[in-house]
């Protein structure tokens, strides 16, 4: 009931970059938006770059006072807080059950309200200069286009620093070790050129085949690696005994 009543009020206030768990938006749409943006860059002669940003323990770090500052509704905030407190669970495996445990996360990931509250909590994310964000819940792909590697490396570094400042104010923890960068281009001579981007004191991994929302991409958007992975996955499910030979 609370979720249904919150939806129509919150939906117009959310940033357009956020597509997670919103009406008329899906993972497929967001992947299409990202790849179309990259292909448009190809046609304009740009070399699009993308950073797939990872946040650690996202749902553990939600501060309940943020919804109040955004809505200025004390009763609504207290209702949301009460709905998220003292959540208990047990695990059942092979007919045996564990003892009841209390959920330590501020937002249980299977809660109906969790995604909506997280979208409210992160609604003030900045849009770095000359960049475009593709958000789905806590999965962010930051895309920047430029003519040279050096230009994009500088823009991407500054953009990540701006995001890091926002995350820290919201008590969110960036995870540079799991954040990846990738270059999309059609230049064979630059096929093995790697991006040199540092974030929070760590050099980010330059991945030739990053995965975004379950789809494996490559520098020329051929989807060869994704098709290979999908084929292997289907074969292993149809013939599971082959994997044990």
PDB file of C-alpha atoms in Angstrom:
ATOM      1  CA  UNK A   1       0.000   0.000   0.000  1.00  0.00           C
ATOM      2  CA  UNK A   2       2.775   2.426   0.945  1.00  0.00           C
ATOM      3  CA  UNK A   3       4.705   1.579  -2.219  1.00  0.00           C
ATOM      4  CA  UNK A   4       1.668   2.196  -4.440  1.00  0.00           C
ATOM      5  CA  UNK A   5       0.989   5.548  -2.805  1.00  0.00           C
ATOM      6  CA  UNK A   6       4.603   6.697  -2.959  1.00  0.00           C
ATOM      7  CA  UNK A   7       5.087   5.849  -6.640  1.00  0.00           C
ATOM      8  CA  UNK A   8       3.031   8.583  -8.349  1.00  0.00           C
ATOM      9  CA  UNK A   9       4.475  11.258  -6.042  1.00  0.00           C
ATOM     10  CA  UNK A  10       8.132  10.237  -6.300  1.00  0.00           C
ATOM     11  CA  UNK A  11       8.283   9.271  -9.989  1.00  0.00           C
ATOM     12  CA  UNK A  12       8.275  12.860 -11.407  1.00  0.00           C
ATOM     13  CA  UNK A  13      11.013  13.901  -8.945  1.00  0.00           C
ATOM     14  CA  UNK A  14      13.578  11.236  -9.877  1.00  0.00           C
ATOM     15  CA  UNK A  15      16.457  12.101 -12.196  1.00  0.00           C
ATOM     16  CA  UNK A  16      15.938  10.879 -15.793  1.00  0.00           C
ATOM     17  CA  UNK A  17      19.257   8.966 -15.765  1.00  0.00           C
ATOM     18  CA  UNK A  18      17.851   6.512 -13.195  1.00  0.00           C
ATOM     19  CA  UNK A  19      15.985   3.667 -14.909  1.00  0.00           C
ATOM     20  CA  UNK A  20      15.966   1.165 -12.061  1.00  0.00           C
ATOM     21  CA  UNK A  21      12.563  -0.283 -11.187  1.00  0.00           C
ATOM     22  CA  UNK A  22      10.577   2.544 -12.771  1.00  0.00           C
ATOM     23  CA  UNK A  23       7.456   2.339 -14.959  1.00  0.00           C
ATOM     24  CA  UNK A  24       8.127   1.879 -18.696  1.00  0.00           C
ATOM     25  CA  UNK A  25      11.876   1.381 -18.100  1.00  0.00           C
ATOM     26  CA  UNK A  26      13.908  -1.830 -18.085  1.00  0.00           C
ATOM     27  CA  UNK A  27      17.430  -3.257 -18.229  1.00  0.00           C
ATOM     28  CA  UNK A  28      17.021  -3.833 -21.963  1.00  0.00           C
ATOM     29  CA  UNK A  29      16.065  -0.205 -22.555  1.00  0.00           C
ATOM     30  CA  UNK A  30      19.035   1.050 -20.546  1.00  0.00           C
ATOM     31  CA  UNK A  31      21.508  -1.191 -22.387  1.00  0.00           C
ATOM     32  CA  UNK A  32      20.042   0.020 -25.691  1.00  0.00           C
ATOM     33  CA  UNK A  33      20.440   3.646 -24.573  1.00  0.00           C
ATOM     34  CA  UNK A  34      24.100   3.072 -23.700  1.00  0.00           C
ATOM     35  CA  UNK A  35      25.014   1.220 -26.896  1.00  0.00           C
ATOM     36  CA  UNK A  36      23.125   3.729 -29.055  1.00  0.00           C
ATOM     37  CA  UNK A  37      25.084   6.533 -27.391  1.00  0.00           C
ATOM     38  CA  UNK A  38      28.332   4.704 -28.207  1.00  0.00           C
ATOM     39  CA  UNK A  39      27.314   4.128 -31.839  1.00  0.00           C
ATOM     40  CA  UNK A  40      26.366   7.794 -32.202  1.00  0.00           C
ATOM     41  CA  UNK A  41      29.889   8.613 -31.030  1.00  0.00           C
ATOM     42  CA  UNK A  42      31.328   6.342 -33.731  1.00  0.00           C
ATOM     43  CA  UNK A  43      29.420   8.266 -36.411  1.00  0.00           C
ATOM     44  CA  UNK A  44      30.714  11.598 -35.074  1.00  0.00           C
ATOM     45  CA  UNK A  45      34.309  10.382 -35.052  1.00  0.00           C
ATOM     46  CA  UNK A  46      34.597  10.222 -31.266  1.00  0.00           C
ATOM     47  CA  UNK A  47      36.154   7.509 -29.130  1.00  0.00           C
ATOM     48  CA  UNK A  48      33.545   6.843 -26.429  1.00  0.00           C
ATOM     49  CA  UNK A  49      34.839   5.738 -23.025  1.00  0.00           C
ATOM     50  CA  UNK A  50      32.842   4.144 -20.282  1.00  0.00           C
ATOM     51  CA  UNK A  51      33.392   3.574 -16.572  1.00  0.00           C
ATOM     52  CA  UNK A  52      31.317   0.880 -14.859  1.00  0.00           C
ATOM     53  CA  UNK A  53      31.235   2.088 -11.249  1.00  0.00           C
ATOM     54  CA  UNK A  54      30.837  -0.235  -8.275  1.00  0.00           C
ATOM     55  CA  UNK A  55      29.679   0.763  -4.782  1.00  0.00           C
ATOM     56  CA  UNK A  56      30.414  -1.396  -1.727  1.00  0.00           C
ATOM     57  CA  UNK A  57      27.564  -2.565   0.535  1.00  0.00           C
ATOM     58  CA  UNK A  58      25.181  -0.067  -1.028  1.00  0.00           C
ATOM     59  CA  UNK A  59      22.081  -1.021   0.907  1.00  0.00           C
ATOM     60  CA  UNK A  60      23.912  -1.022   4.248  1.00  0.00           C
ATOM     61  CA  UNK A  61      24.641   2.681   4.090  1.00  0.00           C
ATOM     62  CA  UNK A  62      21.250   4.306   3.613  1.00  0.00           C
ATOM     63  CA  UNK A  63      20.692   7.072   6.164  1.00  0.00           C
ATOM     64  CA  UNK A  64      17.021   7.386   7.053  1.00  0.00           C
ATOM     65  CA  UNK A  65      17.253  11.185   7.485  1.00  0.00           C
ATOM     66  CA  UNK A  66      17.840  11.660   3.731  1.00  0.00           C
ATOM     67  CA  UNK A  67      14.205  10.877   2.758  1.00  0.00           C
ATOM     68  CA  UNK A  68      13.094  13.445   5.334  1.00  0.00           C
ATOM     69  CA  UNK A  69      15.314  16.176   3.876  1.00  0.00           C
ATOM     70  CA  UNK A  70      13.942  15.401   0.419  1.00  0.00           C
ATOM     71  CA  UNK A  71      10.249  15.116   1.319  1.00  0.00           C
ATOM     72  CA  UNK A  72      10.015  17.253   4.502  1.00  0.00           C
ATOM     73  CA  UNK A  73       7.372  14.790   5.680  1.00  0.00           C
ATOM     74  CA  UNK A  74       8.153  13.558   9.189  1.00  0.00           C
ATOM     75  CA  UNK A  75       5.272  11.059   9.401  1.00  0.00           C
ATOM     76  CA  UNK A  76       6.175   9.482   6.063  1.00  0.00           C
ATOM     77  CA  UNK A  77       9.833   9.192   7.092  1.00  0.00           C
ATOM     78  CA  UNK A  78       8.935   7.502  10.384  1.00  0.00           C
ATOM     79  CA  UNK A  79       6.642   5.085   8.553  1.00  0.00           C
ATOM     80  CA  UNK A  80       9.435   4.145   6.142  1.00  0.00           C
ATOM     81  CA  UNK A  81      11.897   3.720   9.005  1.00  0.00           C
ATOM     82  CA  UNK A  82       9.494   1.493  10.938  1.00  0.00           C
ATOM     83  CA  UNK A  83       8.928  -0.677   7.867  1.00  0.00           C
ATOM     84  CA  UNK A  84      12.689  -1.299   7.523  1.00  0.00           C
ATOM     85  CA  UNK A  85      13.531  -2.018  11.168  1.00  0.00           C
ATOM     86  CA  UNK A  86      13.756  -5.352  12.982  1.00  0.00           C
ATOM     87  CA  UNK A  87      13.482  -7.452   9.821  1.00  0.00           C
ATOM     88  CA  UNK A  88      14.118 -11.110  10.729  1.00  0.00           C
ATOM     89  CA  UNK A  89      14.966 -14.084   8.527  1.00  0.00           C
ATOM     90  CA  UNK A  90      16.107 -17.702   8.545  1.00  0.00           C
ATOM     91  CA  UNK A  91      17.764 -19.922   5.945  1.00  0.00           C
ATOM     92  CA  UNK A  92      16.393 -23.308   4.921  1.00  0.00           C
ATOM     93  CA  UNK A  93      18.709 -25.807   3.212  1.00  0.00           C
ATOM     94  CA  UNK A  94      18.053 -29.493   2.533  1.00  0.00           C
ATOM     95  CA  UNK A  95      15.116 -29.544   4.923  1.00  0.00           C
ATOM     96  CA  UNK A  96      17.015 -27.911   7.797  1.00  0.00           C
ATOM     97  CA  UNK A  97      16.415 -24.392   9.105  1.00  0.00           C
ATOM     98  CA  UNK A  98      18.824 -22.036  10.825  1.00  0.00           C
ATOM     99  CA  UNK A  99      17.954 -19.911  13.837  1.00  0.00           C
ATOM    100  CA  UNK A 100      16.145 -16.642  13.284  1.00  0.00           C
ATOM    101  CA  UNK A 101      18.512 -13.741  12.613  1.00  0.00           C
ATOM    102  CA  UNK A 102      17.972  -9.982  12.554  1.00  0.00           C
ATOM    103  CA  UNK A 103      18.678  -8.231   9.259  1.00  0.00           C
ATOM    104  CA  UNK A 104      21.658  -5.898   9.739  1.00  0.00           C
ATOM    105  CA  UNK A 105      21.306  -4.046   6.430  1.00  0.00           C
ATOM    106  CA  UNK A 106      19.495  -0.740   6.654  1.00  0.00           C
ATOM    107  CA  UNK A 107      17.547  -1.760   3.554  1.00  0.00           C
ATOM    108  CA  UNK A 108      16.755  -5.440   2.891  1.00  0.00           C
ATOM    109  CA  UNK A 109      17.398  -5.995  -0.821  1.00  0.00           C
ATOM    110  CA  UNK A 110      14.213  -8.003  -1.267  1.00  0.00           C
ATOM    111  CA  UNK A 111      12.051  -5.351   0.358  1.00  0.00           C
ATOM    112  CA  UNK A 112       9.448  -3.756  -1.910  1.00  0.00           C
ATOM    113  CA  UNK A 113      10.449  -0.286  -0.721  1.00  0.00           C
ATOM    114  CA  UNK A 114      14.216  -0.729  -0.902  1.00  0.00           C
ATOM    115  CA  UNK A 115      14.687   0.242  -4.541  1.00  0.00           C
ATOM    116  CA  UNK A 116      12.416   3.272  -4.240  1.00  0.00           C
ATOM    117  CA  UNK A 117      14.177   4.514  -1.110  1.00  0.00           C
ATOM    118  CA  UNK A 118      17.585   3.975  -2.717  1.00  0.00           C
ATOM    119  CA  UNK A 119      16.495   5.978  -5.783  1.00  0.00           C
ATOM    120  CA  UNK A 120      15.406   8.828  -3.494  1.00  0.00           C
ATOM    121  CA  UNK A 121      18.625   8.616  -1.516  1.00  0.00           C
ATOM    122  CA  UNK A 122      20.862   8.880  -4.600  1.00  0.00           C
ATOM    123  CA  UNK A 123      18.695  11.324  -6.530  1.00  0.00           C
ATOM    124  CA  UNK A 124      21.221  14.154  -6.142  1.00  0.00           C
ATOM    125  CA  UNK A 125      23.998  12.461  -8.100  1.00  0.00           C
ATOM    126  CA  UNK A 126      25.876  15.054 -10.184  1.00  0.00           C
ATOM    127  CA  UNK A 127      26.307  14.889 -13.943  1.00  0.00           C
ATOM    128  CA  UNK A 128      30.034  15.417 -14.635  1.00  0.00           C
ATOM    129  CA  UNK A 129      31.084  17.758 -17.440  1.00  0.00           C
ATOM    130  CA  UNK A 130      30.716  16.326 -20.972  1.00  0.00           C
ATOM    131  CA  UNK A 131      29.462  13.004 -19.672  1.00  0.00           C
ATOM    132  CA  UNK A 132      26.279  10.969 -19.736  1.00  0.00           C
ATOM    133  CA  UNK A 133      25.148   8.638 -16.966  1.00  0.00           C
ATOM    134  CA  UNK A 134      23.278   5.366 -17.432  1.00  0.00           C
ATOM    135  CA  UNK A 135      21.898   4.279 -14.057  1.00  0.00           C
ATOM    136  CA  UNK A 136      19.966   1.172 -13.130  1.00  0.00           C
ATOM    137  CA  UNK A 137      19.523   1.057  -9.340  1.00  0.00           C
ATOM    138  CA  UNK A 138      23.142   1.058  -8.070  1.00  0.00           C
ATOM    139  CA  UNK A 139      24.701   0.071 -11.428  1.00  0.00           C
ATOM    140  CA  UNK A 140      26.229   3.143 -13.086  1.00  0.00           C
ATOM    141  CA  UNK A 141      27.896   3.400 -16.485  1.00  0.00           C
ATOM    142  CA  UNK A 142      29.519   6.819 -16.950  1.00  0.00           C
ATOM    143  CA  UNK A 143      30.139   7.524 -20.653  1.00  0.00           C
ATOM    144  CA  UNK A 144      32.453  10.257 -21.966  1.00  0.00           C
ATOM    145  CA  UNK A 145      33.342  10.981 -25.596  1.00  0.00           C
ATOM    146  CA  UNK A 146      36.401  12.724 -27.008  1.00  0.00           C
ATOM    147  CA  UNK A 147      38.824  12.830 -29.923  1.00  0.00           C
ATOM    148  CA  UNK A 148      41.931  11.657 -28.054  1.00  0.00           C
ATOM    149  CA  UNK A 149      42.740   9.232 -25.265  1.00  0.00           C
ATOM    150  CA  UNK A 150      44.402  11.960 -23.198  1.00  0.00           C
ATOM    151  CA  UNK A 151      41.355  14.225 -23.381  1.00  0.00           C
ATOM    152  CA  UNK A 152      38.990  11.510 -22.223  1.00  0.00           C
ATOM    153  CA  UNK A 153      41.329  10.288 -19.478  1.00  0.00           C
ATOM    154  CA  UNK A 154      41.367  13.801 -18.017  1.00  0.00           C
ATOM    155  CA  UNK A 155      37.576  14.214 -18.256  1.00  0.00           C
ATOM    156  CA  UNK A 156      36.936  10.767 -16.807  1.00  0.00           C
ATOM    157  CA  UNK A 157      39.280  11.340 -13.869  1.00  0.00           C
ATOM    158  CA  UNK A 158      37.625  14.667 -13.021  1.00  0.00           C
ATOM    159  CA  UNK A 159      34.151  13.152 -13.393  1.00  0.00           C
ATOM    160  CA  UNK A 160      34.960  10.283 -11.044  1.00  0.00           C
ATOM    161  CA  UNK A 161      36.366  12.706  -8.473  1.00  0.00           C
ATOM    162  CA  UNK A 162      33.119  14.679  -8.597  1.00  0.00           C
ATOM    163  CA  UNK A 163      31.083  11.512  -8.075  1.00  0.00           C
ATOM    164  CA  UNK A 164      33.329  10.404  -5.207  1.00  0.00           C
ATOM    165  CA  UNK A 165      32.676  13.679  -3.365  1.00  0.00           C
ATOM    166  CA  UNK A 166      28.920  13.164  -3.726  1.00  0.00           C
ATOM    167  CA  UNK A 167      29.111   9.533  -2.589  1.00  0.00           C
ATOM    168  CA  UNK A 168      31.073  10.410   0.536  1.00  0.00           C
ATOM    169  CA  UNK A 169      28.535  13.055   1.532  1.00  0.00           C
ATOM    170  CA  UNK A 170      25.839  10.376   1.250  1.00  0.00           C
ATOM    171  CA  UNK A 171      27.933   7.834   3.197  1.00  0.00           C
ATOM    172  CA  UNK A 172      28.300   5.628   0.108  1.00  0.00           C
ATOM    173  CA  UNK A 173      31.634   3.888  -0.436  1.00  0.00           C
ATOM    174  CA  UNK A 174      33.167   3.787  -3.939  1.00  0.00           C
ATOM    175  CA  UNK A 175      34.941   0.538  -4.776  1.00  0.00           C
ATOM    176  CA  UNK A 176      37.816   1.265  -7.213  1.00  0.00           C
ATOM    177  CA  UNK A 177      38.986  -2.373  -7.199  1.00  0.00           C
ATOM    178  CA  UNK A 178      35.752  -3.466  -8.898  1.00  0.00           C
ATOM    179  CA  UNK A 179      35.245  -0.363 -11.038  1.00  0.00           C
ATOM    180  CA  UNK A 180      36.260  -0.868 -14.675  1.00  0.00           C
ATOM    181  CA  UNK A 181      36.959   1.447 -17.607  1.00  0.00           C
ATOM    182  CA  UNK A 182      36.720   0.594 -21.290  1.00  0.00           C
ATOM    183  CA  UNK A 183      37.345   2.286 -24.645  1.00  0.00           C
ATOM    184  CA  UNK A 184      35.007   1.847 -27.602  1.00  0.00           C
ATOM    185  CA  UNK A 185      36.523   2.622 -31.008  1.00  0.00           C
ATOM    186  CA  UNK A 186      37.013   1.282 -34.527  1.00  0.00           C
ATOM    187  CA  UNK A 187      40.754   1.992 -34.790  1.00  0.00           C
ATOM    188  CA  UNK A 188      42.778  -1.197 -35.126  1.00  0.00           C
ATOM    189  CA  UNK A 189      46.035   0.633 -34.382  1.00  0.00           C
ATOM    190  CA  UNK A 190      44.707   1.572 -30.930  1.00  0.00           C
ATOM    191  CA  UNK A 191      43.236  -1.846 -30.197  1.00  0.00           C
ATOM    192  CA  UNK A 192      45.615  -2.485 -27.286  1.00  0.00           C
ATOM    193  CA  UNK A 193      45.795   1.104 -25.996  1.00  0.00           C
ATOM    194  CA  UNK A 194      44.830   1.116 -22.329  1.00  0.00           C
ATOM    195  CA  UNK A 195      43.267   3.937 -20.353  1.00  0.00           C
ATOM    196  CA  UNK A 196      45.226   5.332 -17.431  1.00  0.00           C
ATOM    197  CA  UNK A 197      42.609   6.501 -14.955  1.00  0.00           C
ATOM    198  CA  UNK A 198      43.101   6.729 -11.188  1.00  0.00           C
ATOM    199  CA  UNK A 199      40.300   6.913  -8.646  1.00  0.00           C
ATOM    200  CA  UNK A 200      40.611   7.147  -4.883  1.00  0.00           C
ATOM    201  CA  UNK A 201      44.329   6.379  -5.113  1.00  0.00           C
ATOM    202  CA  UNK A 202      43.910   3.229  -7.242  1.00  0.00           C
ATOM    203  CA  UNK A 203      44.489   2.619 -10.952  1.00  0.00           C
ATOM    204  CA  UNK A 204      41.234   1.402 -12.476  1.00  0.00           C
ATOM    205  CA  UNK A 205      41.168  -1.843 -14.444  1.00  0.00           C
ATOM    206  CA  UNK A 206      40.990  -1.326 -18.199  1.00  0.00           C
ATOM    207  CA  UNK A 207      38.713  -4.139 -19.351  1.00  0.00           C
ATOM    208  CA  UNK A 208      38.290  -4.990 -23.037  1.00  0.00           C
ATOM    209  CA  UNK A 209      34.996  -6.804 -22.385  1.00  0.00           C
ATOM    210  CA  UNK A 210      33.097  -5.031 -19.579  1.00  0.00           C
ATOM    211  CA  UNK A 211      29.737  -6.339 -18.451  1.00  0.00           C
ATOM    212  CA  UNK A 212      26.820  -3.960 -17.901  1.00  0.00           C
ATOM    213  CA  UNK A 213      23.451  -5.249 -16.684  1.00  0.00           C
ATOM    214  CA  UNK A 214      24.334  -8.780 -17.726  1.00  0.00           C
ATOM    215  CA  UNK A 215      25.491  -7.944 -21.275  1.00  0.00           C
ATOM    216  CA  UNK A 216      29.168  -8.339 -22.185  1.00  0.00           C
ATOM    217  CA  UNK A 217      30.342  -5.501 -24.431  1.00  0.00           C
ATOM    218  CA  UNK A 218      33.488  -5.152 -26.558  1.00  0.00           C
ATOM    219  CA  UNK A 219      35.353  -2.197 -28.037  1.00  0.00           C
ATOM    220  CA  UNK A 220      33.628  -2.397 -31.453  1.00  0.00           C
ATOM    221  CA  UNK A 221      30.196  -3.509 -30.174  1.00  0.00           C
ATOM    222  CA  UNK A 222      30.305  -6.795 -32.088  1.00  0.00           C
ATOM    223  CA  UNK A 223      28.842  -8.740 -29.097  1.00  0.00           C
ATOM    224  CA  UNK A 224      30.984 -11.759 -30.029  1.00  0.00           C
ATOM    225  CA  UNK A 225      32.044 -12.411 -26.445  1.00  0.00           C
ATOM    226  CA  UNK A 226      28.477 -12.070 -25.180  1.00  0.00           C
ATOM    227  CA  UNK A 227      27.208 -14.545 -27.793  1.00  0.00           C
ATOM    228  CA  UNK A 228      29.988 -16.975 -26.874  1.00  0.00           C
ATOM    229  CA  UNK A 229      29.187 -16.721 -23.165  1.00  0.00           C
ATOM    230  CA  UNK A 230      25.473 -17.171 -23.821  1.00  0.00           C
ATOM    231  CA  UNK A 231      26.094 -20.241 -25.995  1.00  0.00           C
ATOM    232  CA  UNK A 232      28.325 -21.854 -23.372  1.00  0.00           C
ATOM    233  CA  UNK A 233      25.784 -21.123 -20.660  1.00  0.00           C
ATOM    234  CA  UNK A 234      22.946 -22.662 -22.675  1.00  0.00           C
ATOM    235  CA  UNK A 235      25.020 -25.749 -23.481  1.00  0.00           C
ATOM    236  CA  UNK A 236      25.969 -26.270 -19.842  1.00  0.00           C
ATOM    237  CA  UNK A 237      22.316 -26.059 -18.789  1.00  0.00           C
ATOM    238  CA  UNK A 238      21.113 -28.447 -21.502  1.00  0.00           C
ATOM    239  CA  UNK A 239      23.943 -30.948 -20.952  1.00  0.00           C
ATOM    240  CA  UNK A 240      25.121 -30.511 -17.354  1.00  0.00           C
ATOM    241  CA  UNK A 241      26.852 -33.896 -17.347  1.00  0.00           C
ATOM    242  CA  UNK A 242      29.405 -32.640 -19.906  1.00  0.00           C
ATOM    243  CA  UNK A 243      30.862 -30.199 -17.405  1.00  0.00           C
ATOM    244  CA  UNK A 244      31.853 -33.112 -15.134  1.00  0.00           C
ATOM    245  CA  UNK A 245      33.748 -35.116 -17.727  1.00  0.00           C
TER     246      UNK A 245
END
